[in-house]
JSON list of C-alpha atoms in Angstrom, two decimals:
[
{"chain": "A", "resi": 1, "resn": "UNK", "atom": "CA", "xyz": [87.05, 108.63, 86.53]},
{"chain": "A", "resi": 2, "resn": "UNK", "atom": "CA", "xyz": [87.37, 111.52, 88.93]},
{"chain": "A", "resi": 3, "resn": "UNK", "atom": "CA", "xyz": [90.48, 113.64, 88.66]},
{"chain": "A", "resi": 4, "resn": "UNK", "atom": "CA", "xyz": [90.00, 114.87, 92.24]},
{"chain": "A", "resi": 5, "resn": "UNK", "atom": "CA", "xyz": [90.67, 112.85, 95.36]},
{"chain": "A", "resi": 6, "resn": "UNK", "atom": "CA", "xyz": [87.66, 111.01, 96.77]},
{"chain": "A", "resi": 7, "resn": "UNK", "atom": "CA", "xyz": [86.99, 109.23, 100.03]},
{"chain": "A", "resi": 8, "resn": "UNK", "atom": "CA", "xyz": [85.99, 105.52, 100.19]},
{"chain": "A", "resi": 9, "resn": "UNK", "atom": "CA", "xyz": [82.33, 106.30, 100.81]},
{"chain": "A", "resi": 10, "resn": "UNK", "atom": "CA", "xyz": [82.18, 108.60, 97.74]},
{"chain": "A", "resi": 11, "resn": "UNK", "atom": "CA", "xyz": [83.97, 106.08, 95.57]},
{"chain": "A", "resi": 12, "resn": "UNK", "atom": "CA", "xyz": [81.74, 103.24, 96.69]},
{"chain": "A", "resi": 13, "resn": "UNK", "atom": "CA", "xyz": [78.65, 105.33, 96.08]},
{"chain": "A", "resi": 14, "resn": "UNK", "atom": "CA", "xyz": [79.89, 106.27, 92.61]},
{"chain": "A", "resi": 15, "resn": "UNK", "atom": "CA", "xyz": [80.56, 102.67, 91.55]},
{"chain": "A", "resi": 16, "resn": "UNK", "atom": "CA", "xyz": [77.80, 100.93, 93.56]},
{"chain": "A", "resi": 17, "resn": "UNK", "atom": "CA", "xyz": [79.92, 98.83, 95.92]},
{"chain": "A", "resi": 18, "resn": "UNK", "atom": "CA", "xyz": [80.05, 98.14, 99.65]},
{"chain": "A", "resi": 19, "resn": "UNK", "atom": "CA", "xyz": [81.78, 101.02, 101.44]},
{"chain": "A", "resi": 20, "resn": "UNK", "atom": "CA", "xyz": [83.77, 98.85, 103.86]},
{"chain": "A", "resi": 21, "resn": "UNK", "atom": "CA", "xyz": [84.95, 96.43, 101.18]},
{"chain": "A", "resi": 22, "resn": "UNK", "atom": "CA", "xyz": [85.83, 99.37, 98.92]},
{"chain": "A", "resi": 23, "resn": "UNK", "atom": "CA", "xyz": [87.82, 101.03, 101.70]},
{"chain": "A", "resi": 24, "resn": "UNK", "atom": "CA", "xyz": [89.79, 97.83, 102.28]},
{"chain": "A", "resi": 25, "resn": "UNK", "atom": "CA", "xyz": [90.53, 97.50, 98.56]},
{"chain": "A", "resi": 26, "resn": "UNK", "atom": "CA", "xyz": [91.56, 101.19, 98.35]},
{"chain": "A", "resi": 27, "resn": "UNK", "atom": "CA", "xyz": [93.89, 100.76, 101.34]},
{"chain": "A", "resi": 28, "resn": "UNK", "atom": "CA", "xyz": [95.42, 97.67, 99.66]},
{"chain": "A", "resi": 29, "resn": "UNK", "atom": "CA", "xyz": [95.97, 99.63, 96.46]},
{"chain": "A", "resi": 30, "resn": "UNK", "atom": "CA", "xyz": [97.55, 102.37, 98.52]},
{"chain": "A", "resi": 31, "resn": "UNK", "atom": "CA", "xyz": [99.91, 99.82, 100.14]},
{"chain": "A", "resi": 32, "resn": "UNK", "atom": "CA", "xyz": [100.83, 98.57, 96.60]},
{"chain": "A", "resi": 33, "resn": "UNK", "atom": "CA", "xyz": [101.64, 102.16, 95.50]},
{"chain": "A", "resi": 34, "resn": "UNK", "atom": "CA", "xyz": [98.77, 102.35, 93.02]},
{"chain": "A", "resi": 35, "resn": "UNK", "atom": "CA", "xyz": [96.98, 105.02, 94.98]},
{"chain": "A", "resi": 36, "resn": "UNK", "atom": "CA", "xyz": [98.01, 107.59, 97.53]},
{"chain": "A", "resi": 37, "resn": "UNK", "atom": "CA", "xyz": [95.92, 108.72, 100.46]},
{"chain": "A", "resi": 38, "resn": "UNK", "atom": "CA", "xyz": [95.66, 112.51, 100.96]},
{"chain": "A", "resi": 39, "resn": "UNK", "atom": "CA", "xyz": [93.85, 114.85, 103.33]},
{"chain": "A", "resi": 40, "resn": "UNK", "atom": "CA", "xyz": [94.18, 112.18, 105.96]},
{"chain": "A", "resi": 41, "resn": "UNK", "atom": "CA", "xyz": [92.58, 112.49, 109.41]},
{"chain": "A", "resi": 42, "resn": "UNK", "atom": "CA", "xyz": [95.39, 111.72, 111.86]},
{"chain": "A", "resi": 43, "resn": "UNK", "atom": "CA", "xyz": [93.03, 110.20, 114.45]},
{"chain": "A", "resi": 44, "resn": "UNK", "atom": "CA", "xyz": [91.00, 107.88, 112.20]},
{"chain": "A", "resi": 45, "resn": "UNK", "atom": "CA", "xyz": [93.37, 107.35, 109.34]},
{"chain": "A", "resi": 46, "resn": "UNK", "atom": "CA", "xyz": [90.56, 108.11, 106.93]},
{"chain": "A", "resi": 47, "resn": "UNK", "atom": "CA", "xyz": [91.30, 110.26, 103.96]},
{"chain": "A", "resi": 48, "resn": "UNK", "atom": "CA", "xyz": [90.83, 110.68, 100.25]},
{"chain": "A", "resi": 49, "resn": "UNK", "atom": "CA", "xyz": [92.38, 108.53, 97.58]},
{"chain": "A", "resi": 50, "resn": "UNK", "atom": "CA", "xyz": [93.96, 109.55, 94.32]},
{"chain": "A", "resi": 51, "resn": "UNK", "atom": "CA", "xyz": [96.07, 107.88, 91.64]},
{"chain": "A", "resi": 52, "resn": "UNK", "atom": "CA", "xyz": [99.84, 108.07, 92.00]},
{"chain": "A", "resi": 53, "resn": "UNK", "atom": "CA", "xyz": [101.79, 109.71, 89.19]},
{"chain": "A", "resi": 54, "resn": "UNK", "atom": "CA", "xyz": [102.78, 106.31, 87.85]},
{"chain": "A", "resi": 55, "resn": "UNK", "atom": "CA", "xyz": [99.25, 104.95, 87.98]},
{"chain": "A", "resi": 56, "resn": "UNK", "atom": "CA", "xyz": [97.94, 107.99, 86.19]},
{"chain": "A", "resi": 57, "resn": "UNK", "atom": "CA", "xyz": [100.63, 107.59, 83.49]},
{"chain": "A", "resi": 58, "resn": "UNK", "atom": "CA", "xyz": [100.11, 103.88, 82.88]},
{"chain": "A", "resi": 59, "resn": "UNK", "atom": "CA", "xyz": [96.56, 102.97, 83.97]},
{"chain": "A", "resi": 60, "resn": "UNK", "atom": "CA", "xyz": [94.38, 105.77, 82.55]},
{"chain": "A", "resi": 61, "resn": "UNK", "atom": "CA", "xyz": [92.98, 105.65, 79.02]},
{"chain": "A", "resi": 62, "resn": "UNK", "atom": "CA", "xyz": [93.73, 109.38, 78.50]},
{"chain": "A", "resi": 63, "resn": "UNK", "atom": "CA", "xyz": [97.47, 108.91, 78.95]},
{"chain": "A", "resi": 64, "resn": "UNK", "atom": "CA", "xyz": [99.65, 108.44, 75.89]},
{"chain": "A", "resi": 65, "resn": "UNK", "atom": "CA", "xyz": [101.71, 105.92, 77.91]},
{"chain": "A", "resi": 66, "resn": "UNK", "atom": "CA", "xyz": [98.65, 103.92, 78.97]},
{"chain": "A", "resi": 67, "resn": "UNK", "atom": "CA", "xyz": [99.05, 100.13, 79.30]},
{"chain": "A", "resi": 68, "resn": "UNK", "atom": "CA", "xyz": [95.36, 99.56, 79.00]},
{"chain": "A", "resi": 69, "resn": "UNK", "atom": "CA", "xyz": [95.55, 98.36, 75.36]},
{"chain": "A", "resi": 70, "resn": "UNK", "atom": "CA", "xyz": [98.17, 95.79, 76.35]},
{"chain": "A", "resi": 71, "resn": "UNK", "atom": "CA", "xyz": [96.01, 94.65, 79.27]},
{"chain": "A", "resi": 72, "resn": "UNK", "atom": "CA", "xyz": [93.03, 94.30, 76.97]},
{"chain": "A", "resi": 73, "resn": "UNK", "atom": "CA", "xyz": [95.19, 92.31, 74.57]},
{"chain": "A", "resi": 74, "resn": "UNK", "atom": "CA", "xyz": [96.26, 90.02, 77.36]},
{"chain": "A", "resi": 75, "resn": "UNK", "atom": "CA", "xyz": [92.68, 89.64, 78.60]},
{"chain": "A", "resi": 76, "resn": "UNK", "atom": "CA", "xyz": [91.63, 88.43, 75.17]},
{"chain": "A", "resi": 77, "resn": "UNK", "atom": "CA", "xyz": [94.58, 86.16, 74.58]},
{"chain": "A", "resi": 78, "resn": "UNK", "atom": "CA", "xyz": [95.22, 84.67, 77.97]},
{"chain": "A", "resi": 79, "resn": "UNK", "atom": "CA", "xyz": [92.56, 81.91, 77.84]},
{"chain": "A", "resi": 80, "resn": "UNK", "atom": "CA", "xyz": [93.88, 80.58, 74.55]},
{"chain": "A", "resi": 81, "resn": "UNK", "atom": "CA", "xyz": [97.55, 80.85, 75.58]},
{"chain": "A", "resi": 82, "resn": "UNK", "atom": "CA", "xyz": [96.75, 78.79, 78.66]},
{"chain": "A", "resi": 83, "resn": "UNK", "atom": "CA", "xyz": [95.46, 76.10, 76.30]},
{"chain": "A", "resi": 84, "resn": "UNK", "atom": "CA", "xyz": [98.61, 76.12, 74.12]},
{"chain": "A", "resi": 85, "resn": "UNK", "atom": "CA", "xyz": [99.94, 72.82, 75.61]},
{"chain": "A", "resi": 86, "resn": "UNK", "atom": "CA", "xyz": [96.65, 71.10, 74.80]},
{"chain": "A", "resi": 87, "resn": "UNK", "atom": "CA", "xyz": [96.68, 72.58, 71.30]},
{"chain": "A", "resi": 88, "resn": "UNK", "atom": "CA", "xyz": [100.17, 71.19, 70.72]},
{"chain": "A", "resi": 89, "resn": "UNK", "atom": "CA", "xyz": [99.23, 67.80, 72.13]},
{"chain": "A", "resi": 90, "resn": "UNK", "atom": "CA", "xyz": [95.96, 67.42, 70.17]},
{"chain": "A", "resi": 91, "resn": "UNK", "atom": "CA", "xyz": [96.92, 69.15, 66.93]},
{"chain": "A", "resi": 92, "resn": "UNK", "atom": "CA", "xyz": [93.98, 69.35, 64.47]},
{"chain": "A", "resi": 93, "resn": "UNK", "atom": "CA", "xyz": [91.57, 67.77, 66.96]},
{"chain": "A", "resi": 94, "resn": "UNK", "atom": "CA", "xyz": [92.04, 70.86, 69.15]},
{"chain": "A", "resi": 95, "resn": "UNK", "atom": "CA", "xyz": [90.77, 73.07, 66.33]},
{"chain": "A", "resi": 96, "resn": "UNK", "atom": "CA", "xyz": [87.69, 70.91, 65.94]},
{"chain": "A", "resi": 97, "resn": "UNK", "atom": "CA", "xyz": [86.99, 70.81, 69.66]},
{"chain": "A", "resi": 98, "resn": "UNK", "atom": "CA", "xyz": [87.31, 74.58, 69.91]},
{"chain": "A", "resi": 99, "resn": "UNK", "atom": "CA", "xyz": [84.94, 75.10, 66.95]},
{"chain": "A", "resi": 100, "resn": "UNK", "atom": "CA", "xyz": [87.72, 76.40, 64.70]},
{"chain": "A", "resi": 101, "resn": "UNK", "atom": "CA", "xyz": [88.51, 75.55, 61.12]},
{"chain": "A", "resi": 102, "resn": "UNK", "atom": "CA", "xyz": [90.63, 72.44, 61.05]},
{"chain": "A", "resi": 103, "resn": "UNK", "atom": "CA", "xyz": [94.37, 73.13, 60.78]},
{"chain": "A", "resi": 104, "resn": "UNK", "atom": "CA", "xyz": [93.89, 76.87, 61.31]},
{"chain": "A", "resi": 105, "resn": "UNK", "atom": "CA", "xyz": [94.46, 76.91, 65.10]},
{"chain": "A", "resi": 106, "resn": "UNK", "atom": "CA", "xyz": [97.89, 78.48, 65.00]},
{"chain": "A", "resi": 107, "resn": "UNK", "atom": "CA", "xyz": [97.06, 80.95, 62.24]},
{"chain": "A", "resi": 108, "resn": "UNK", "atom": "CA", "xyz": [93.70, 82.01, 63.72]},
{"chain": "A", "resi": 109, "resn": "UNK", "atom": "CA", "xyz": [94.22, 81.65, 67.43]},
{"chain": "A", "resi": 110, "resn": "UNK", "atom": "CA", "xyz": [97.86, 82.01, 68.25]},
{"chain": "A", "resi": 111, "resn": "UNK", "atom": "CA", "xyz": [98.72, 84.82, 65.82]},
{"chain": "A", "resi": 112, "resn": "UNK", "atom": "CA", "xyz": [99.87, 87.86, 67.77]},
{"chain": "A", "resi": 113, "resn": "UNK", "atom": "CA", "xyz": [98.58, 90.10, 65.01]},
{"chain": "A", "resi": 114, "resn": "UNK", "atom": "CA", "xyz": [95.07, 88.64, 65.24]},
{"chain": "A", "resi": 115, "resn": "UNK", "atom": "CA", "xyz": [95.00, 89.04, 69.02]},
{"chain": "A", "resi": 116, "resn": "UNK", "atom": "CA", "xyz": [96.31, 92.55, 68.76]},
{"chain": "A", "resi": 117, "resn": "UNK", "atom": "CA", "xyz": [93.70, 93.53, 66.20]},
{"chain": "A", "resi": 118, "resn": "UNK", "atom": "CA", "xyz": [90.82, 91.96, 68.16]},
{"chain": "A", "resi": 119, "resn": "UNK", "atom": "CA", "xyz": [91.90, 93.70, 71.32]},
{"chain": "A", "resi": 120, "resn": "UNK", "atom": "CA", "xyz": [92.10, 97.07, 69.60]},
{"chain": "A", "resi": 121, "resn": "UNK", "atom": "CA", "xyz": [88.59, 96.68, 68.08]}
]
């Protein structure tokens, strides 16, 4: 949540993770273009990490262009969408097996509006 660059040790301390594993993840995110490394020591390659402009625009909750609500929506909906073939095959039995009201599977589970509203709650 820091708006200022932080090194791997500082980040790992702030979130309670292993410093070496955190550094490797941060370097991977840097390679993917999600982070950028600044204030880098030329000998060791160590430095501080900060979000790229794109990451700040799309991955922070304070940004008006944040994709976080969409990702939350997908997180809630993905398990059921993965079961769609089974729902189609089993029909009403699927509803019963999932603890849903019989014949309501597609209205209750696969309604985009319902998923959207549950993710926004």
